[in-house]
Coordinates of C-alpha atoms in Angstrom, one line a residue:
M5 CA 41.7 170.3 74.1
S6 CA 43.0 171.5 77.5
R7 CA 45.0 168.7 79.0
S8 CA 44.1 169.6 82.5
R9 CA 40.4 168.9 81.7
I10 CA 40.8 165.2 80.8
P11 CA 39.6 163.7 84.1
A12 CA 36.8 166.3 84.5
R13 CA 35.4 165.4 81.1
L14 CA 34.8 161.8 82.2
A15 CA 33.8 162.4 85.8
P16 CA 30.0 162.5 85.0
I17 CA 30.3 159.3 83.1
G18 CA 32.1 157.6 86.0
L19 CA 29.5 158.7 88.5
A20 CA 26.7 157.4 86.2
L21 CA 28.5 154.0 85.8
L22 CA 28.9 153.8 89.6
A23 CA 25.2 154.5 90.1
A24 CA 24.2 152.0 87.5
F25 CA 26.2 149.1 88.6
S26 CA 26.8 149.4 92.3
S27 CA 23.4 147.7 93.0
A28 CA 24.1 144.7 90.7
S29 CA 24.4 141.4 92.5
A30 CA 27.4 139.0 92.4
Q31 CA 26.9 135.9 90.3
E32 CA 30.2 134.1 90.5
A33 CA 33.7 134.1 92.1
A34 CA 36.4 136.3 90.5
P35 CA 38.7 134.3 88.2
I36 CA 42.4 133.9 88.7
V37 CA 45.0 136.0 86.8
V38 CA 48.8 135.8 86.8
T39 CA 50.3 138.4 84.5
G40 CA 50.3 141.5 86.7
N41 CA 53.0 140.2 89.0
R42 CA 53.7 136.6 87.9
M43 CA 51.8 135.3 91.0
P44 CA 48.3 133.8 90.8
Q45 CA 45.6 135.9 92.4
P46 CA 41.9 136.7 91.9
L47 CA 41.2 139.3 89.2
T48 CA 39.7 141.6 91.8
D49 CA 42.9 141.6 93.9
A50 CA 45.2 142.5 91.0
L51 CA 46.8 145.9 91.7
P52 CA 47.6 147.0 88.1
H53 CA 44.6 147.6 85.9
T54 CA 43.9 144.1 84.5
T55 CA 41.4 142.7 82.0
L56 CA 40.7 139.1 81.5
L57 CA 39.1 137.7 78.2
T58 CA 37.9 134.1 78.6
R59 CA 37.4 131.5 75.9
A60 CA 33.6 132.1 76.2
E61 CA 34.0 135.8 75.7
I62 CA 36.3 135.3 72.7
E63 CA 33.7 133.1 71.0
R64 CA 30.9 135.5 71.7
S65 CA 32.9 138.4 70.2
Q66 CA 33.1 136.6 66.8
A67 CA 36.4 138.3 66.3
V68 CA 38.9 136.3 64.1
D69 CA 42.3 137.8 65.1
L70 CA 43.9 139.2 68.2
A71 CA 44.0 142.9 67.2
S72 CA 40.3 143.2 66.4
L73 CA 39.4 141.6 69.7
I74 CA 41.5 143.6 72.1
A75 CA 40.8 146.9 70.3
R76 CA 37.5 146.9 72.3
E77 CA 39.3 147.2 75.6
S78 CA 40.1 150.4 77.5
G79 CA 43.4 152.1 76.6
V80 CA 44.0 149.7 73.6
E81 CA 44.3 151.0 70.0
F82 CA 45.7 149.5 66.8
A83 CA 46.4 150.8 63.4
S84 CA 46.8 148.6 60.3
N85 CA 48.5 149.3 57.0
G86 CA 45.8 147.4 55.1
G87 CA 43.3 144.6 55.6
R88 CA 43.6 141.3 57.5
G89 CA 47.3 140.2 57.8
A90 CA 48.8 143.7 57.0
A91 CA 51.4 145.1 59.3
T92 CA 49.6 146.2 62.5
S93 CA 50.7 148.6 65.2
L94 CA 49.5 148.1 68.7
F95 CA 49.2 151.0 71.2
L96 CA 48.5 150.6 74.9
R97 CA 48.0 153.8 77.0
G98 CA 49.6 155.6 74.1
A99 CA 52.8 153.6 74.2
Q100 CA 53.9 152.6 70.8
N101 CA 54.2 149.1 69.3
R102 CA 57.7 148.1 70.5
Q103 CA 56.9 149.5 74.1
V104 CA 54.1 146.9 74.6
L105 CA 55.2 143.4 75.6
V106 CA 53.2 140.6 74.1
L107 CA 53.6 137.1 75.5
V108 CA 52.2 133.7 74.3
D109 CA 52.2 131.2 77.2
G110 CA 55.1 133.2 78.7
V111 CA 57.1 133.3 75.5
P112 CA 57.9 136.9 74.3
L113 CA 56.7 137.7 70.8
A114 CA 59.4 139.7 69.1
R115 CA 60.5 140.7 65.6
H116 CA 64.0 142.3 65.5
D117 CA 64.0 143.8 62.0
A118 CA 63.9 147.5 61.4
T119 CA 60.1 147.8 61.2
G120 CA 59.5 148.1 64.9
Q121 CA 56.6 145.7 64.5
V122 CA 55.8 142.9 67.0
G123 CA 53.8 140.8 64.5
I124 CA 50.4 140.4 66.2
E125 CA 48.5 140.6 62.9
H126 CA 49.0 136.8 62.2
L127 CA 47.8 135.6 65.7
M128 CA 44.3 134.1 65.2
L129 CA 42.0 133.3 68.1
D130 CA 41.2 129.6 67.3
Q131 CA 44.1 128.4 69.5
V132 CA 43.5 130.9 72.3
D133 CA 42.1 129.9 75.7
R134 CA 42.2 133.3 77.4
I135 CA 43.9 136.7 77.2
E136 CA 45.1 139.0 80.1
I137 CA 45.7 142.7 79.4
V138 CA 47.7 144.6 82.1
R139 CA 48.0 148.3 81.6
G140 CA 50.9 150.3 83.0
N141 CA 54.6 150.2 83.5
L142 CA 55.7 146.6 84.2
S143 CA 59.5 146.5 83.3
A144 CA 60.1 145.7 87.0
V145 CA 58.4 142.4 86.4
Y146 CA 59.2 141.6 82.8
G147 CA 62.1 143.8 81.7
S148 CA 62.5 145.6 78.4
G149 CA 59.4 146.5 76.4
A150 CA 56.8 146.6 79.1
V151 CA 56.4 150.5 79.1
G152 CA 52.7 150.6 78.2
G153 CA 51.8 147.3 79.6
V154 CA 51.7 143.5 78.9
I155 CA 49.3 141.5 76.9
Q156 CA 49.6 137.7 77.5
V157 CA 47.9 135.1 75.4
F158 CA 47.3 131.6 76.8
T159 CA 46.7 128.8 74.3
R160 CA 44.1 126.1 74.8
E161 CA 44.7 123.2 77.1
G162 CA 42.9 120.0 77.6
R163 CA 40.7 119.4 80.7
G164 CA 38.5 116.5 81.8
P165 CA 36.9 114.1 79.4
V166 CA 38.0 114.1 75.7
R167 CA 36.2 116.8 73.8
A168 CA 36.3 117.9 70.2
S169 CA 35.0 120.9 68.3
V170 CA 34.8 122.0 64.7
H171 CA 34.1 125.5 63.4
L172 CA 33.3 126.6 59.9
E173 CA 32.3 130.0 58.4
A174 CA 32.3 131.8 55.1
G175 CA 31.7 135.3 53.9
S176 CA 32.1 137.8 51.1
L177 CA 35.3 138.5 49.2
G178 CA 36.1 134.8 49.2
F179 CA 36.5 134.5 52.9
V180 CA 36.5 131.0 54.4
H181 CA 37.6 129.9 57.8
G182 CA 37.7 126.5 59.5
S183 CA 39.2 125.2 62.7
A184 CA 39.2 121.9 64.7
Q185 CA 40.3 121.3 68.4
V186 CA 40.5 118.2 70.4
G187 CA 41.7 117.7 74.0
G188 CA 41.1 116.1 77.3
G189 CA 42.9 114.6 80.3
S190 CA 43.1 112.3 83.2
A191 CA 44.0 113.1 86.8
S192 CA 47.7 113.2 85.9
T193 CA 47.9 114.1 82.2
Q194 CA 46.2 116.9 80.1
W195 CA 46.6 117.4 76.4
S196 CA 45.2 119.5 73.5
V197 CA 45.8 119.7 69.7
G198 CA 44.2 122.1 67.3
A199 CA 44.6 123.6 63.8
S200 CA 42.9 126.3 61.8
A201 CA 43.0 127.8 58.3
Q202 CA 41.5 130.9 56.7
R203 CA 41.5 132.2 53.2
A204 CA 40.3 135.5 51.7
R205 CA 40.6 136.5 48.0
G206 CA 40.1 140.1 49.2
Q207 CA 40.1 143.1 46.8
S208 CA 42.8 145.4 45.4
A209 CA 44.6 146.9 48.3
I210 CA 44.9 150.3 46.5
D211 CA 42.1 151.5 44.2
P212 CA 43.5 151.4 40.6
A213 CA 41.1 154.2 39.7
V214 CA 43.0 156.5 42.0
F215 CA 46.5 155.1 41.4
P216 CA 46.6 153.6 37.8
S217 CA 50.1 152.3 38.5
V218 CA 49.0 149.6 40.9
N219 CA 48.2 146.0 40.0
P220 CA 44.4 145.8 39.8
D221 CA 44.3 142.1 40.9
R222 CA 42.8 141.0 44.2
D223 CA 45.1 141.1 47.2
G224 CA 44.2 138.2 49.5
Y225 CA 45.4 136.7 52.7
R226 CA 46.0 133.2 53.9
N227 CA 46.7 131.9 57.4
T228 CA 47.4 128.4 58.7
S229 CA 47.9 127.9 62.4
A230 CA 48.3 124.9 64.7
N231 CA 49.0 124.3 68.4
A232 CA 49.7 121.5 70.8
N233 CA 50.0 121.4 74.6
V234 CA 50.7 118.6 77.0
A235 CA 51.2 118.5 80.8
H236 CA 51.9 115.5 83.0
D237 CA 52.0 115.3 86.8
W238 CA 54.6 112.6 87.4
A239 CA 54.3 112.9 91.2
P240 CA 52.1 115.0 93.6
G241 CA 53.1 118.6 93.1
Q242 CA 55.5 117.8 90.3
R243 CA 54.6 118.8 86.8
L244 CA 56.2 118.7 83.3
S245 CA 54.7 120.6 80.4
A246 CA 55.4 121.4 76.8
G247 CA 53.7 123.5 74.1
L248 CA 54.0 124.4 70.5
L249 CA 52.4 127.1 68.4
V250 CA 53.0 127.4 64.6
V251 CA 51.6 130.3 62.5
D252 CA 52.0 130.9 58.8
G253 CA 50.5 134.0 57.3
K254 CA 50.8 135.1 53.6
L255 CA 49.6 138.5 52.3
A256 CA 49.4 140.1 48.9
Y257 CA 49.5 143.9 48.7
D258 CA 50.0 146.8 46.3
S259 CA 52.5 149.5 45.7
K260 CA 51.6 152.8 44.0
F261 CA 55.3 153.2 42.9
D262 CA 55.3 150.1 40.6
T263 CA 53.5 149.1 37.4
P264 CA 50.1 147.3 36.9
A265 CA 52.1 144.1 36.1
D266 CA 54.1 144.0 39.3
T267 CA 53.2 141.9 42.3
Q268 CA 54.0 142.4 46.0
D269 CA 53.8 139.5 48.6
S270 CA 54.8 139.1 52.2
R271 CA 54.9 136.0 54.4
S272 CA 55.5 135.4 58.1
R273 CA 56.2 132.1 59.7
K274 CA 56.3 131.9 63.4
T275 CA 57.2 129.0 65.7
M276 CA 56.9 129.2 69.5
L277 CA 58.2 126.2 71.5
R278 CA 58.3 125.9 75.2
V279 CA 59.1 123.2 77.8
G280 CA 58.7 123.7 81.5
S281 CA 58.7 122.1 85.0
E282 CA 56.8 123.2 88.1
N283 CA 57.8 121.7 91.4
E284 CA 56.3 122.2 94.8
F285 CA 58.6 121.9 97.9
G286 CA 56.0 122.1 100.7
H287 CA 56.5 125.1 103.0
A288 CA 59.6 126.1 100.9
G289 CA 57.4 127.2 98.0
T290 CA 57.1 126.4 94.3
S291 CA 59.7 126.7 91.6
S292 CA 59.0 126.9 87.9
V293 CA 61.5 126.7 85.1
Q294 CA 60.6 127.4 81.4
L295 CA 62.9 127.2 78.4
S296 CA 61.4 128.7 75.2
R297 CA 62.3 129.6 71.7
Q298 CA 60.4 132.0 69.4
R299 CA 61.5 132.0 65.7
E300 CA 60.0 134.2 63.0
R301 CA 61.0 134.2 59.3
A302 CA 59.6 137.3 57.5
D303 CA 59.9 137.4 53.7
D304 CA 58.9 140.2 51.3
A305 CA 59.0 140.0 47.5
T306 CA 58.3 142.7 44.9
T307 CA 58.7 142.2 41.1
G308 CA 59.4 144.9 38.5
T309 CA 62.2 147.4 37.8
Y310 CA 62.8 148.0 41.5
G311 CA 62.0 144.5 42.6
Y312 CA 63.7 142.8 45.5
V313 CA 63.4 139.8 47.8
S314 CA 64.1 140.5 51.5
R315 CA 64.4 138.0 54.3
Y316 CA 64.7 138.5 58.1
T317 CA 64.9 135.8 60.7
T318 CA 64.4 136.6 64.4
V319 CA 65.3 134.0 67.1
V320 CA 64.7 134.7 70.8
D321 CA 65.7 132.0 73.3
T322 CA 64.6 132.5 76.9
L323 CA 65.3 130.6 80.1
N324 CA 63.3 131.7 83.2
W325 CA 63.5 130.3 86.7
T326 CA 61.0 131.7 89.2
H327 CA 60.6 130.6 92.9
R328 CA 57.4 131.6 94.8
F329 CA 56.8 131.2 98.5
V330 CA 54.8 132.5 101.4
P331 CA 57.0 134.3 103.9
V332 CA 54.2 135.0 106.4
A333 CA 50.4 134.5 106.3
G334 CA 48.7 136.8 103.8
W335 CA 51.9 137.6 101.8
Q336 CA 53.3 136.2 98.6
A337 CA 56.9 136.6 97.5
Q338 CA 59.0 135.6 94.5
G339 CA 62.5 135.8 93.0
G340 CA 64.2 134.6 89.9
V341 CA 66.6 134.7 87.1
E342 CA 66.0 135.2 83.4
V343 CA 68.5 134.8 80.5
Q344 CA 67.5 135.8 77.0
R345 CA 69.5 135.5 73.8
Q346 CA 68.2 137.6 70.8
R347 CA 69.4 137.1 67.2
I348 CA 68.6 138.6 63.8
D349 CA 69.8 137.5 60.4
G350 CA 68.6 139.8 57.6
D351 CA 69.0 140.6 54.0
D352 CA 67.2 143.7 52.6
G353 CA 67.3 142.4 49.0
Y354 CA 69.6 145.1 47.8
G355 CA 72.8 143.6 49.0
G356 CA 72.6 144.9 52.5
G357 CA 72.7 142.1 55.1
Y358 CA 73.5 141.8 58.7
A359 CA 73.6 139.1 61.4
D360 CA 73.8 140.3 65.0
G361 CA 72.6 139.4 68.4
R362 CA 72.8 140.3 72.1
D363 CA 72.2 138.6 75.5
I364 CA 70.1 140.0 78.4
T365 CA 70.5 138.7 81.9
A366 CA 68.1 139.7 84.7
L367 CA 67.6 139.2 88.4
F368 CA 64.1 140.0 89.7
G369 CA 62.0 139.8 92.8
G370 CA 58.7 140.9 94.2
V371 CA 56.4 140.8 97.2
Q372 CA 52.6 141.5 97.7
G373 CA 50.5 141.2 100.9
R374 CA 48.1 142.8 103.3
L375 CA 48.4 145.0 106.3
G376 CA 44.8 145.3 107.6
A377 CA 42.8 147.1 105.0
H378 CA 45.9 148.0 103.0
T379 CA 47.5 145.9 100.2
L380 CA 51.1 146.6 99.3
G381 CA 53.2 145.4 96.4
L382 CA 56.8 145.9 95.4
N383 CA 58.8 144.7 92.4
L384 CA 62.5 145.2 91.5
R385 CA 64.4 144.0 88.5
H386 CA 68.0 144.5 87.3
D387 CA 68.7 143.8 83.6
R388 CA 72.2 143.6 82.1
V389 CA 72.2 144.2 78.4
K390 CA 75.2 143.0 76.5
G391 CA 76.6 145.9 74.5
G392 CA 74.4 148.4 76.4
D393 CA 73.8 149.9 79.8
A394 CA 72.5 147.9 82.8
Q395 CA 68.9 148.9 83.8
T396 CA 67.3 148.8 87.2
T397 CA 63.6 149.3 87.4
G398 CA 61.0 149.3 90.2
R399 CA 57.3 149.3 90.8
A400 CA 55.5 150.1 94.0
D401 CA 51.7 149.5 94.4
W402 CA 49.3 150.4 97.3
A403 CA 45.6 149.8 97.7
W404 CA 43.2 150.6 100.5
G405 CA 39.9 148.8 101.0
F406 CA 38.1 151.5 102.7
A407 CA 34.6 149.9 102.5
P408 CA 33.2 146.5 101.5
G409 CA 33.8 146.0 97.7
W410 CA 35.5 149.4 97.4
R411 CA 39.2 150.3 97.2
V412 CA 41.5 153.1 96.1
N413 CA 44.8 152.2 94.6
A414 CA 48.0 154.0 93.4
S415 CA 51.3 153.0 91.9
L416 CA 54.7 154.5 90.8
A417 CA 57.0 152.7 88.4
T418 CA 60.0 153.0 86.1
S419 CA 60.7 151.1 82.9
F420 CA 62.9 150.8 79.8
A421 CA 62.8 149.5 76.2
V422 CA 65.9 148.6 74.3
A423 CA 65.9 149.2 70.5
P424 CA 65.2 146.2 68.2
L425 CA 68.4 144.8 66.7
G426 CA 67.5 146.1 63.2
Y427 CA 67.4 149.7 64.6
L428 CA 71.0 149.1 65.8
Y429 CA 72.6 147.2 62.9
A430 CA 70.5 147.6 59.7
S431 CA 72.7 148.5 56.7
G432 CA 72.8 152.2 56.0
F433 CA 70.5 153.5 58.7
G434 CA 71.1 151.5 61.8
N435 CA 72.7 153.2 64.8
P436 CA 74.7 151.0 67.2
D437 CA 74.9 153.9 69.7
L438 CA 71.2 154.0 70.5
K439 CA 70.4 154.2 74.1
A440 CA 67.4 152.5 75.8
E441 CA 64.1 154.4 76.0
L442 CA 63.4 155.3 79.6
A443 CA 60.0 155.8 81.2
R444 CA 58.4 156.6 84.5
S445 CA 54.7 156.5 85.3
G446 CA 52.2 157.0 88.0
E447 CA 48.5 156.2 88.4
V448 CA 45.7 156.4 90.9
G449 CA 42.4 154.6 90.7
L450 CA 39.1 153.7 92.3
Q451 CA 37.6 150.2 92.1
W452 CA 34.3 148.6 93.0
T453 CA 33.9 144.8 92.9
S454 CA 31.1 142.4 93.7
G455 CA 31.9 138.8 92.8
A456 CA 33.2 138.7 89.3
Q457 CA 31.9 142.3 88.6
V458 CA 34.6 144.9 88.4
L459 CA 34.1 148.6 87.9
R460 CA 37.3 150.7 87.7
A461 CA 38.4 154.3 87.1
T462 CA 42.1 155.0 86.7
Y463 CA 44.0 158.2 86.1
F464 CA 47.4 157.6 84.6
D465 CA 50.5 159.7 83.7
N466 CA 53.3 158.2 81.6
R467 CA 56.5 160.0 80.4
V468 CA 59.2 158.6 78.1
R469 CA 62.6 160.2 77.3
D470 CA 65.2 159.2 74.8
E471 CA 62.4 157.9 72.6
I472 CA 63.7 156.5 69.4
A473 CA 62.7 157.9 66.0
Y474 CA 64.0 158.0 62.5
D475 CA 66.0 161.2 61.9
F476 CA 65.7 162.4 58.3
G477 CA 68.6 164.8 58.9
T478 CA 71.1 162.0 59.7
N479 CA 69.2 159.3 57.8
R480 CA 69.3 156.9 60.7
F481 CA 67.6 156.1 64.0
E482 CA 68.3 158.5 66.9
N483 CA 67.2 159.1 70.5
L484 CA 65.2 162.2 69.7
G485 CA 62.0 162.4 71.6
R486 CA 60.2 163.1 74.9
T487 CA 56.6 162.0 75.0
R488 CA 53.8 162.1 77.6
N489 CA 50.4 160.5 77.8
R490 CA 48.0 161.2 80.6
G491 CA 44.3 160.4 80.8
L492 CA 41.4 158.6 82.5
E493 CA 40.2 155.1 81.9
L494 CA 36.8 153.8 82.9
S495 CA 35.9 150.1 82.6
Y496 CA 33.2 147.7 83.7
S497 CA 32.8 144.0 83.2
G498 CA 30.2 141.7 84.8
R499 CA 26.8 140.2 84.6
I500 CA 23.5 141.9 85.4
G501 CA 20.8 139.3 85.6
A502 CA 21.2 137.2 82.4
T503 CA 23.1 140.0 80.6
D504 CA 26.9 140.1 80.3
V505 CA 28.3 143.6 79.9
R506 CA 31.7 145.0 79.0
A507 CA 32.2 148.7 78.7
S508 CA 35.1 151.1 78.6
V509 CA 35.8 154.7 78.0
T510 CA 39.3 156.3 77.7
S511 CA 40.2 160.0 77.4
Q512 CA 43.9 160.7 76.9
D513 CA 46.4 163.2 75.6
P514 CA 49.3 161.4 73.9
T515 CA 51.8 164.3 73.2
N516 CA 55.2 164.8 71.7
L517 CA 56.6 167.2 74.3
D518 CA 59.3 168.5 71.9
T519 CA 56.8 169.6 69.3
D520 CA 53.7 169.9 71.4
T521 CA 51.8 167.8 68.9
R522 CA 49.6 164.7 69.1
L523 CA 51.5 161.4 68.7
L524 CA 50.8 159.8 65.3
R525 CA 48.0 157.3 65.1
R526 CA 46.9 157.9 68.7
A527 CA 43.3 159.0 69.5
A528 CA 42.2 161.4 72.2
F529 CA 39.0 159.5 72.9
L530 CA 38.1 155.8 72.9
A531 CA 34.9 154.0 73.9
S532 CA 33.4 150.5 73.5
T533 CA 30.4 148.5 74.7
T534 CA 29.7 144.8 74.3
V535 CA 26.4 143.3 75.5
S536 CA 25.5 139.6 75.4
Q537 CA 22.1 138.3 76.5
D538 CA 21.5 134.6 77.6
L539 CA 18.2 133.6 76.1
G540 CA 18.2 130.1 77.6
S541 CA 18.2 126.6 75.9
G542 CA 21.8 127.3 74.6
W543 CA 20.8 130.5 72.7
R544 CA 22.5 133.8 73.1
V545 CA 22.3 137.2 71.3
G546 CA 24.8 140.0 71.5
G547 CA 26.3 143.1 69.9
A548 CA 29.3 145.4 70.2
L549 CA 29.8 149.1 69.5

């Protein structure tokens, strides 16, 4: 495929979408999002390409886990090493797993062993209120890891009178799933508590007729999750909050290198705890402080001649202070400090263990506002990584509303991603001299909005240097690669009459520039459509492709 023809291939589709939807009428006001620049704003005003998935849309999708839900969105891909619960890699605009930042209520989701995985495969949707997907380079806002973008998951909170819900379902291969949620609140206090469990007996992960050496037993999956949130306004404009999410996933799998009597099991136990305070100071603005801890214990056990029991524990403590204020009418500004401590304690099961950590301290600031028909945004961040180089990143955004409901936008940004601790210190193949991966990106887009309806076309170009890969010559991780991905995204979300529609098309060219080959597990073309029809009287029918 000729790379220069990517935008041209989708241009007719884009014109058809514009013609189809530009006459649709607005039904509701645009919802508020916060992830793009940490400042609340209407979805239609967000400068980066942002998608919001509400609780209602999550329930309509009938998806069970995070990966299968967001795979329907433009620019998002995932690849799994097996069925539900197996190691899953997430790609956003072609950026690999460790270059996509995943947050849960502002808490970074991380796994610092040598797999390079983030661990989204065990995040179920029962506890999720909404999801914001922001594409593009956001290190200037969030620091390391936001090369391809940021996915933020918000857990469920209580609102209004006390409400409770119960969900039960069952399916083939021994699948059962149940959840319960209760929550509510008064004028000053809101709370929510929920729990869920699912079980599946599954089937043999590898066909024993093809590989007779594998265990022919069923390889199932179990997941138990719980969440709790509470917030209390102890005075006007003064709020304290706390939240807890616990996830326990256990998976059985097969290995074609063992015998039919051997078993293989893995287990992941995640805990995410946060406490925060948000305080308004009148014209001086609003300050928010959040202290969080994410802990994950990952175990893997294999029996037989080459059996082993491995254990890796990741702990990430983060303290973030952000102050937001209005310098002049029509403008928002913010500044803050973030301190993060990352630790890994690992044992590979063969006598190779390590326990290491590092601290990252950052200063950041940003501003966004309007000058007539133009909207401008600027974000800067400086990260000091203990044991590594300091990184300064920036992002500049511009948008021009040239007609009612229409705008053109553009951005330039730089970003970085430091190696997981396992890449640095794992016994035998870690490389403590690894440098951070560096990236720069640019994009230009056209957007039409009418109420909550959003139609957007975005051309993007992302380049990464010093990309980290395993070098089979030196038998350790090295800074080897230069990669590039450029392409065109088309997306629409909104309501036409009583029909809710979400549609996206992505054409891209994820390339290893050193070998001029397609990046592994990255597609050249992605498309999805979800349609949901309100039939009245509480009934709805829908489908997805």
